[in-house]
Amino acid sequence: MAEHYTSFSRDDTRWLLQRVTAVFLVGVLAFHFMLLHFVHHAYEITLAGTTARMSQPGYFITMVSFLIAGTFHGVNGVYNALVNQGIEGTPRTIVKYGLIIVSLLLIAQGIRVAWAMTGGQLI
Amino acid sequence: MPADRVGWHTVDSSQTTILAGSNPEVHMSQSYDRGLVENFGRWTEFSAGMWAWVFHKFTGWVLIGYLFTHIAVLSTAIEGASMYNGTLQGLEALLIVRFMEVGLLAVAVFHILNGVRLLFVDLGLGLDAQDKSFYASLILTGAIAVASIPTFLGGAF
Ligand code: HEM
Ligand code: HEM
């Protein structure tokens, strides 16, 4: 049982970035759940409340960082799992660029949404 | 199956300490062939470490899947308040969604706790307590999920 279970090879930048984003995500994800379930109940969320939060620069930056870090960490995790499954050659290249495009779209849409949520009240 | 993939890692000297105490068969620079973990047909043979790995994968995939759904739902904000409020409140009014949220919390809590555990393992800390810390993650996840049920289901009935 001497294995160290991980889907990554350790000398890899992706491995390191997975961990760096993980450390950041621990804090923001816990914060997000606390805020939107225990401080504000999920069923009471309204756009007015969301706008009040999102139009604070600190909160806005935190959420957009959360979006970017979460997307990177999640998609990188999926990619590494597939590489670990032995995906190679053309399929690997297709998956790689497919995932990159999907991530960029998610981030772009997330920022667009975050911006709409500020109701033009940021800055 | 290439040999280096079968045992997940050819155990090098920096990794032999990990859980090695519990397996006298494993020595320096020796790889331990336990078959492909994705072969779930072998689940009865899984060790705690393999369960931890499988759960971590599963919860990670659920979270990234949720993130895509989440942004899609939140996108209603672009259409304005009545759309956003109506969508979120409509979803929250469904009992099934409430239960799925409890499930999502459990998934997130496990991924966080086990993830933190993995980070410590990567730093070489707590290597002798990997089984215990995994079980602790599981128990804590269960406890937090159960404790959050009243809050999550509040107003749903
Ligand atoms: C059921 C639990 C959750 C609820 C009720 C919830 C609710 C919300 C709400 C209402 C917002 C809009 C911002 C605000 O009102 O302050 C938001 C934003 C966000 N949430 Fe969640 N969330 C949940 C779980 C998660 C999880 C598990 C993740 C990570 C995978 C996540 C990632 C995000 C991100 C990245 C944003 C920013 C969106 C953007 O920038 O467009 N949330 N969430
Ligand atoms: C909140 C704190 C989080 C921590 C501490 C954390 C930690 C980790 C670590 C250490 C790994 C690598 C495991 C390995 O070496 O195989 C990992 C994998 C992964 N994480 Fe996270 N993570 C967190 C949040 C998230 C979020 C928000 C998402 C999704 C949006 C996510 C999705 C994934 C995925 C998909 C994987 C790959 C799983 C696989 O190997 O198939 N994680 N996480």
Short mmCIF file of C-alpha atoms and ligand atoms in Angstrom, two decimals:
data_model
loop_
_atom_site.label_atom_id
_atom_site.label_comp_id
_atom_site.label_asym_id
_atom_site.label_seq_id
_atom_site.Cartn_x
_atom_site.Cartn_y
_atom_site.Cartn_z
CA MET A 1 0.00 0.00 0.00
CA ALA A 2 2.82 2.32 -0.61
CA GLU A 3 1.07 4.08 -3.43
CA HIS A 4 0.48 7.71 -3.42
CA TYR A 5 -2.83 7.98 -5.19
CA THR A 6 -2.91 10.89 -7.55
CA SER A 7 -3.75 11.32 -11.18
CA PHE A 8 -0.83 13.63 -11.77
CA SER A 9 2.82 13.17 -12.33
CA ARG A 10 4.49 15.24 -9.70
CA ASP A 11 7.14 17.01 -11.71
CA ASP A 12 4.46 18.76 -13.65
CA THR A 13 3.34 22.41 -13.69
CA ARG A 14 -0.25 21.24 -13.99
CA TRP A 15 0.22 19.29 -10.79
CA LEU A 16 1.50 22.37 -9.02
CA LEU A 17 -1.23 24.66 -10.37
CA GLN A 18 -3.85 22.11 -9.32
CA ARG A 19 -2.57 22.46 -5.77
CA VAL A 20 -2.19 26.24 -5.80
CA THR A 21 -5.77 26.67 -7.03
CA ALA A 22 -6.94 24.08 -4.48
CA VAL A 23 -5.54 26.14 -1.60
CA PHE A 24 -7.37 29.22 -2.85
CA LEU A 25 -10.59 27.29 -3.47
CA VAL A 26 -10.72 25.89 0.07
CA GLY A 27 -11.29 29.38 1.38
CA VAL A 28 -13.66 30.78 -1.25
CA LEU A 29 -15.81 27.70 -1.65
CA ALA A 30 -16.35 27.45 2.11
CA PHE A 31 -17.08 31.18 2.21
CA HIS A 32 -19.53 30.86 -0.69
CA PHE A 33 -21.50 28.09 0.99
CA MET A 34 -21.57 29.85 4.34
CA LEU A 35 -22.74 33.09 2.79
CA LEU A 36 -25.40 31.73 0.47
CA HIS A 37 -26.86 29.05 2.68
CA PHE A 38 -26.40 30.13 6.24
CA VAL A 39 -26.09 33.91 6.20
CA HIS A 40 -28.52 34.37 3.31
CA HIS A 41 -30.77 31.41 2.69
CA ALA A 42 -30.64 30.07 -0.83
CA TYR A 43 -34.42 30.36 -1.28
CA GLU A 44 -34.32 34.04 -0.34
CA ILE A 45 -31.81 35.06 -3.00
CA THR A 46 -33.00 37.87 -5.22
CA LEU A 47 -31.24 39.86 -7.89
CA ALA A 48 -31.35 42.89 -5.59
CA GLY A 49 -29.35 40.98 -2.96
CA THR A 50 -26.96 39.59 -5.54
CA THR A 51 -26.43 43.07 -6.98
CA ALA A 52 -25.78 44.51 -3.53
CA ARG A 53 -23.00 41.93 -3.05
CA MET A 54 -21.62 41.98 -6.56
CA SER A 55 -21.33 45.74 -6.75
CA GLN A 56 -18.75 45.72 -3.97
CA PRO A 57 -15.38 45.62 -5.74
CA GLY A 58 -13.87 43.17 -3.23
CA TYR A 59 -16.75 40.70 -3.59
CA PHE A 60 -16.78 41.06 -7.37
CA ILE A 61 -13.06 40.33 -7.61
CA THR A 62 -13.39 37.39 -5.21
CA MET A 63 -16.20 35.84 -7.25
CA VAL A 64 -14.47 36.31 -10.59
CA SER A 65 -11.26 34.81 -9.13
CA PHE A 66 -13.37 31.97 -7.78
CA LEU A 67 -14.82 31.47 -11.26
CA ILE A 68 -11.43 31.39 -12.93
CA ALA A 69 -9.69 29.27 -10.28
CA GLY A 70 -12.65 26.84 -10.07
CA THR A 71 -12.84 26.43 -13.83
CA PHE A 72 -9.12 25.90 -14.17
CA HIS A 73 -8.95 23.47 -11.27
CA GLY A 74 -11.99 21.48 -12.37
CA VAL A 75 -11.13 21.28 -16.05
CA ASN A 76 -7.45 20.66 -15.40
CA GLY A 77 -8.52 17.88 -13.03
CA VAL A 78 -10.64 16.29 -15.73
CA TYR A 79 -7.85 16.61 -18.30
CA ASN A 80 -5.33 15.03 -15.98
CA ALA A 81 -7.70 12.21 -15.21
CA LEU A 82 -8.01 11.50 -18.93
CA VAL A 83 -4.26 11.68 -19.47
CA ASN A 84 -3.91 9.33 -16.56
CA GLN A 85 -6.36 6.96 -18.25
CA GLY A 86 -3.87 6.79 -21.07
CA ILE A 87 -5.38 9.12 -23.68
CA GLU A 88 -2.72 9.91 -26.29
CA GLY A 89 -2.04 11.36 -29.70
CA THR A 90 -4.84 13.04 -31.68
CA PRO A 91 -7.65 12.31 -29.20
CA ARG A 92 -5.53 13.89 -26.49
CA THR A 93 -4.92 17.00 -28.59
CA ILE A 94 -8.61 17.28 -29.43
CA VAL A 95 -9.63 16.88 -25.79
CA LYS A 96 -7.01 19.39 -24.72
CA TYR A 97 -8.13 22.17 -27.05
CA GLY A 98 -11.78 21.25 -26.60
CA LEU A 99 -11.43 21.68 -22.85
CA ILE A 100 -9.50 24.92 -23.24
CA ILE A 101 -12.25 26.38 -25.47
CA VAL A 102 -15.01 25.20 -23.14
CA SER A 103 -13.19 26.74 -20.15
CA LEU A 104 -12.71 30.05 -21.90
CA LEU A 105 -16.40 30.12 -22.83
CA LEU A 106 -17.42 29.35 -19.26
CA ILE A 107 -15.17 32.08 -17.90
CA ALA A 108 -16.37 34.58 -20.49
CA GLN A 109 -20.01 33.82 -19.74
CA GLY A 110 -19.31 33.91 -15.99
CA ILE A 111 -17.74 37.36 -16.26
CA ARG A 112 -20.60 38.57 -18.45
CA VAL A 113 -23.05 37.35 -15.83
CA ALA A 114 -21.04 38.80 -12.97
CA TRP A 115 -20.99 42.12 -14.79
CA ALA A 116 -24.76 42.01 -15.35
CA MET A 117 -25.17 41.22 -11.64
CA THR A 118 -23.48 44.46 -10.67
CA GLY A 119 -26.37 46.24 -12.37
CA GLY A 120 -23.87 48.80 -13.64
CA GLN A 121 -23.28 49.87 -10.06
CA LEU A 122 -19.67 48.81 -9.81
CA ILE A 123 -17.16 51.68 -9.77
CA MET B 1 -1.52 -2.10 -19.81
CA PRO B 2 1.89 -0.44 -19.48
CA ALA B 3 3.46 -1.48 -16.23
CA ASP B 4 3.93 2.03 -14.91
CA ARG B 5 0.21 2.68 -15.09
CA VAL B 6 -0.95 -0.44 -13.42
CA GLY B 7 0.27 0.33 -9.96
CA TRP B 8 -0.36 4.07 -10.40
CA HIS B 9 3.10 4.94 -9.42
CA THR B 10 6.33 3.23 -9.52
CA VAL B 11 7.23 3.81 -5.96
CA ASP B 12 10.33 5.91 -5.70
CA SER B 13 12.23 6.52 -2.51
CA SER B 14 10.37 9.73 -1.75
CA GLN B 15 7.10 7.87 -1.74
CA THR B 16 7.92 4.65 0.03
CA THR B 17 7.20 6.08 3.43
CA ILE B 18 3.60 6.61 2.45
CA LEU B 19 1.51 4.03 4.23
CA ALA B 20 4.47 1.70 3.92
CA GLY B 21 4.20 0.82 7.58
CA SER B 22 1.07 -1.10 6.82
CA ASN B 23 2.55 -3.17 4.06
CA PRO B 24 5.75 -5.03 4.73
CA GLU B 25 5.88 -6.29 1.16
CA VAL B 26 6.67 -2.91 -0.25
CA HIS B 27 10.24 -1.73 -0.26
CA MET B 28 12.24 1.07 -1.78
CA SER B 29 11.98 1.47 -5.53
CA GLN B 30 9.56 -1.33 -5.94
CA SER B 31 6.27 -0.99 -7.68
CA TYR B 32 3.26 -2.72 -6.27
CA ASP B 33 0.90 -4.03 -8.91
CA ARG B 34 -2.67 -3.68 -7.79
CA GLY B 35 -4.35 -3.46 -11.19
CA LEU B 36 -6.18 -0.56 -12.68
CA VAL B 37 -8.23 1.32 -10.14
CA GLU B 38 -10.84 2.15 -12.76
CA ASN B 39 -11.61 -1.52 -12.86
CA PHE B 40 -14.49 -1.17 -10.48
CA GLY B 41 -15.18 -4.88 -10.73
CA ARG B 42 -12.40 -5.15 -8.20
CA TRP B 43 -13.99 -2.79 -5.71
CA THR B 44 -14.12 -5.40 -2.99
CA GLU B 45 -10.33 -5.36 -3.01
CA PHE B 46 -10.02 -1.60 -2.68
CA SER B 47 -8.01 -0.23 0.18
CA ALA B 48 -8.92 2.95 2.03
CA GLY B 49 -6.51 4.89 -0.16
CA MET B 50 -8.26 3.73 -3.30
CA TRP B 51 -11.67 4.67 -1.96
CA ALA B 52 -10.32 8.09 -1.09
CA TRP B 53 -9.02 8.43 -4.64
CA VAL B 54 -12.27 7.25 -6.23
CA PHE B 55 -14.41 9.56 -4.05
CA HIS B 56 -12.13 12.47 -4.76
CA LYS B 57 -12.52 11.94 -8.50
CA PHE B 58 -16.25 11.51 -8.26
CA THR B 59 -16.75 14.64 -6.16
CA GLY B 60 -14.40 16.65 -8.42
CA TRP B 61 -16.42 15.72 -11.50
CA VAL B 62 -19.69 16.56 -9.78
CA LEU B 63 -18.33 19.98 -8.78
CA ILE B 64 -17.14 20.94 -12.26
CA GLY B 65 -20.44 19.70 -13.70
CA TYR B 66 -22.28 21.81 -11.17
CA LEU B 67 -20.20 24.87 -12.01
CA PHE B 68 -21.34 24.77 -15.64
CA THR B 69 -24.98 24.36 -14.57
CA HIS B 70 -24.57 27.07 -11.97
CA ILE B 71 -23.34 29.67 -14.45
CA ALA B 72 -26.15 28.71 -16.83
CA VAL B 73 -28.76 29.25 -14.12
CA LEU B 74 -27.17 32.48 -12.91
CA SER B 75 -27.14 33.74 -16.51
CA THR B 76 -30.82 34.55 -16.06
CA ALA B 77 -29.49 37.66 -14.27
CA ILE B 78 -28.78 39.07 -17.72
CA GLU B 79 -32.51 38.95 -18.50
CA GLY B 80 -33.38 40.97 -15.44
CA ALA B 81 -34.77 40.60 -11.94
CA SER B 82 -38.06 38.83 -12.61
CA MET B 83 -36.33 36.15 -14.68
CA TYR B 84 -33.52 35.64 -12.12
CA ASN B 85 -35.75 35.70 -9.05
CA GLY B 86 -38.37 33.52 -10.73
CA THR B 87 -35.80 30.93 -11.84
CA LEU B 88 -33.99 30.71 -8.50
CA GLN B 89 -37.16 30.67 -6.43
CA GLY B 90 -38.77 28.19 -8.80
CA LEU B 91 -35.80 25.86 -8.37
CA GLU B 92 -35.65 26.30 -4.61
CA ALA B 93 -39.36 25.49 -4.38
CA LEU B 94 -38.70 21.99 -5.72
CA LEU B 95 -38.02 19.54 -2.95
CA ILE B 96 -35.75 17.49 -5.18
CA VAL B 97 -33.52 20.53 -5.71
CA ARG B 98 -33.24 21.01 -1.96
CA PHE B 99 -32.12 17.43 -1.52
CA MET B 100 -29.68 17.78 -4.39
CA GLU B 101 -28.25 20.83 -2.65
CA VAL B 102 -27.64 18.80 0.50
CA GLY B 103 -25.91 16.26 -1.74
CA LEU B 104 -23.87 19.02 -3.36
CA LEU B 105 -22.82 20.30 0.05
CA ALA B 106 -21.74 16.79 1.07
CA VAL B 107 -19.80 16.42 -2.18
CA ALA B 108 -18.11 19.81 -1.73
CA VAL B 109 -17.28 19.22 1.94
CA PHE B 110 -15.75 15.85 1.18
CA HIS B 111 -13.73 17.24 -1.73
CA ILE B 112 -12.47 20.10 0.44
CA LEU B 113 -11.57 17.97 3.46
CA ASN B 114 -10.02 15.17 1.44
CA GLY B 115 -8.33 17.77 -0.78
CA VAL B 116 -6.74 19.41 2.24
CA ARG B 117 -5.69 15.96 3.40
CA LEU B 118 -4.06 15.35 0.01
CA LEU B 119 -2.25 18.67 0.22
CA PHE B 120 -0.77 17.63 3.57
CA VAL B 121 0.21 14.28 2.12
CA ASP B 122 1.93 16.08 -0.74
CA LEU B 123 3.86 18.11 1.78
CA GLY B 124 4.86 14.87 3.43
CA LEU B 125 2.87 15.57 6.58
CA GLY B 126 0.76 13.00 8.38
CA LEU B 127 1.83 10.11 6.22
CA ASP B 128 1.28 7.63 9.01
CA ALA B 129 -2.27 8.78 9.56
CA GLN B 130 -3.63 8.62 6.02
CA ASP B 131 -6.26 6.01 6.76
CA LYS B 132 -7.37 7.80 9.90
CA SER B 133 -7.52 11.21 8.23
CA PHE B 134 -9.53 9.74 5.37
CA TYR B 135 -12.05 8.21 7.76
CA ALA B 136 -12.14 11.49 9.66
CA SER B 137 -12.95 13.32 6.38
CA LEU B 138 -15.78 10.90 5.72
CA ILE B 139 -17.26 11.18 9.19
CA LEU B 140 -16.99 14.97 9.26
CA THR B 141 -18.60 15.18 5.81
CA GLY B 142 -21.51 13.09 7.01
CA ALA B 143 -21.89 15.12 10.19
CA ILE B 144 -21.80 18.47 8.38
CA ALA B 145 -24.27 17.27 5.75
CA VAL B 146 -26.72 16.01 8.37
CA ALA B 147 -26.35 19.15 10.48
CA SER B 148 -27.11 21.34 7.46
CA ILE B 149 -30.34 19.58 6.52
CA PRO B 150 -32.60 21.91 8.57
CA THR B 151 -31.03 25.01 6.99
CA PHE B 152 -31.12 23.58 3.48
CA LEU B 153 -34.69 22.36 3.66
CA GLY B 154 -35.93 25.41 5.57
CA GLY B 155 -39.13 26.83 4.08
CA ALA B 156 -39.39 24.00 1.56
CA PHE B 157 -42.44 22.42 3.09
C1 HEM C 1 -26.18 25.11 -3.57
C2 HEM C 1 -25.16 25.86 -3.28
C3 HEM C 1 -24.90 27.18 -3.96
C4 HEM C 1 -25.71 28.29 -4.04
C5 HEM C 1 -27.09 28.50 -3.41
C6 HEM C 1 -25.00 29.28 -4.83
C7 HEM C 1 -25.50 30.54 -5.15
C8 HEM C 1 -24.82 31.51 -5.88
C9 HEM C 1 -25.34 32.83 -6.17
C10 HEM C 1 -26.70 33.35 -5.73
C11 HEM C 1 -24.39 33.49 -6.87
C12 HEM C 1 -24.45 34.93 -7.37
C13 HEM C 1 -23.63 35.84 -6.49
C14 HEM C 1 -24.33 36.30 -5.23
O1 HEM C 1 -25.58 36.33 -5.16
O2 HEM C 1 -23.62 36.67 -4.27
C15 HEM C 1 -23.27 32.58 -7.05
C16 HEM C 1 -22.13 32.86 -7.74
C17 HEM C 1 -21.11 31.95 -8.00
N1 HEM C 1 -21.02 30.64 -7.53
FE1 HEM C 1 -22.40 29.71 -6.40
N2 HEM C 1 -23.79 28.75 -5.21
C18 HEM C 1 -23.69 27.47 -4.72
C19 HEM C 1 -22.63 26.60 -4.90
C20 HEM C 1 -21.51 26.84 -5.68
C21 HEM C 1 -20.44 25.88 -5.93
C22 HEM C 1 -20.38 24.46 -5.37
C23 HEM C 1 -19.53 26.50 -6.74
C24 HEM C 1 -18.22 25.96 -7.30
C25 HEM C 1 -18.17 24.88 -8.02
C26 HEM C 1 -20.03 27.84 -7.00
C27 HEM C 1 -19.41 28.79 -7.77
C28 HEM C 1 -19.86 30.07 -8.02
C29 HEM C 1 -19.15 31.05 -8.82
C30 HEM C 1 -17.81 30.82 -9.55
C31 HEM C 1 -19.93 32.23 -8.81
C32 HEM C 1 -19.61 33.54 -9.55
C33 HEM C 1 -20.39 33.55 -10.83
C34 HEM C 1 -19.91 34.60 -11.81
O3 HEM C 1 -18.85 35.19 -11.63
O4 HEM C 1 -20.64 34.80 -12.81
N3 HEM C 1 -21.24 28.01 -6.33
N4 HEM C 1 -23.56 31.37 -6.44
C1 HEM C 2 -12.50 23.69 -2.28
C2 HEM C 2 -11.32 23.24 -2.22
C3 HEM C 2 -10.73 22.21 -3.14
C4 HEM C 2 -9.63 21.45 -2.81
C5 HEM C 2 -8.83 21.52 -1.53
C6 HEM C 2 -9.36 20.59 -3.93
C7 HEM C 2 -8.30 19.72 -4.01
C8 HEM C 2 -8.00 18.90 -5.05
C9 HEM C 2 -6.79 18.15 -5.24
C10 HEM C 2 -5.59 18.13 -4.29
C11 HEM C 2 -6.91 17.46 -6.40
C12 HEM C 2 -5.88 16.55 -7.04
C13 HEM C 2 -6.07 15.10 -6.70
C14 HEM C 2 -5.08 14.24 -7.43
O1 HEM C 2 -3.85 14.47 -7.29
O2 HEM C 2 -5.50 13.33 -8.16
C15 HEM C 2 -8.21 17.76 -6.95
C16 HEM C 2 -8.74 17.21 -8.10
C17 HEM C 2 -9.91 17.64 -8.71
N1 HEM C 2 -10.75 18.66 -8.28
FE1 HEM C 2 -10.54 19.69 -6.62
N2 HEM C 2 -10.30 20.80 -4.91
C18 HEM C 2 -11.15 21.80 -4.47
C19 HEM C 2 -12.23 22.35 -5.16
C20 HEM C 2 -12.69 21.91 -6.40
C21 HEM C 2 -13.74 22.53 -7.19
C22 HEM C 2 -14.50 23.82 -6.80
C23 HEM C 2 -13.89 21.78 -8.31
C24 HEM C 2 -14.83 21.94 -9.47
C25 HEM C 2 -15.21 23.09 -9.95
C26 HEM C 2 -12.94 20.68 -8.24
C27 HEM C 2 -12.77 19.70 -9.21
C28 HEM C 2 -11.76 18.79 -9.23
C29 HEM C 2 -11.59 17.79 -10.27
C30 HEM C 2 -12.48 17.57 -11.50
C31 HEM C 2 -10.43 17.07 -9.93
C32 HEM C 2 -9.83 15.90 -10.71
C33 HEM C 2 -10.35 14.62 -10.15
C34 HEM C 2 -9.81 13.44 -10.91
O3 HEM C 2 -8.65 13.09 -10.72
O4 HEM C 2 -10.57 12.89 -11.71
N3 HEM C 2 -12.22 20.80 -7.07
N4 HEM C 2 -8.86 18.66 -6.11
#
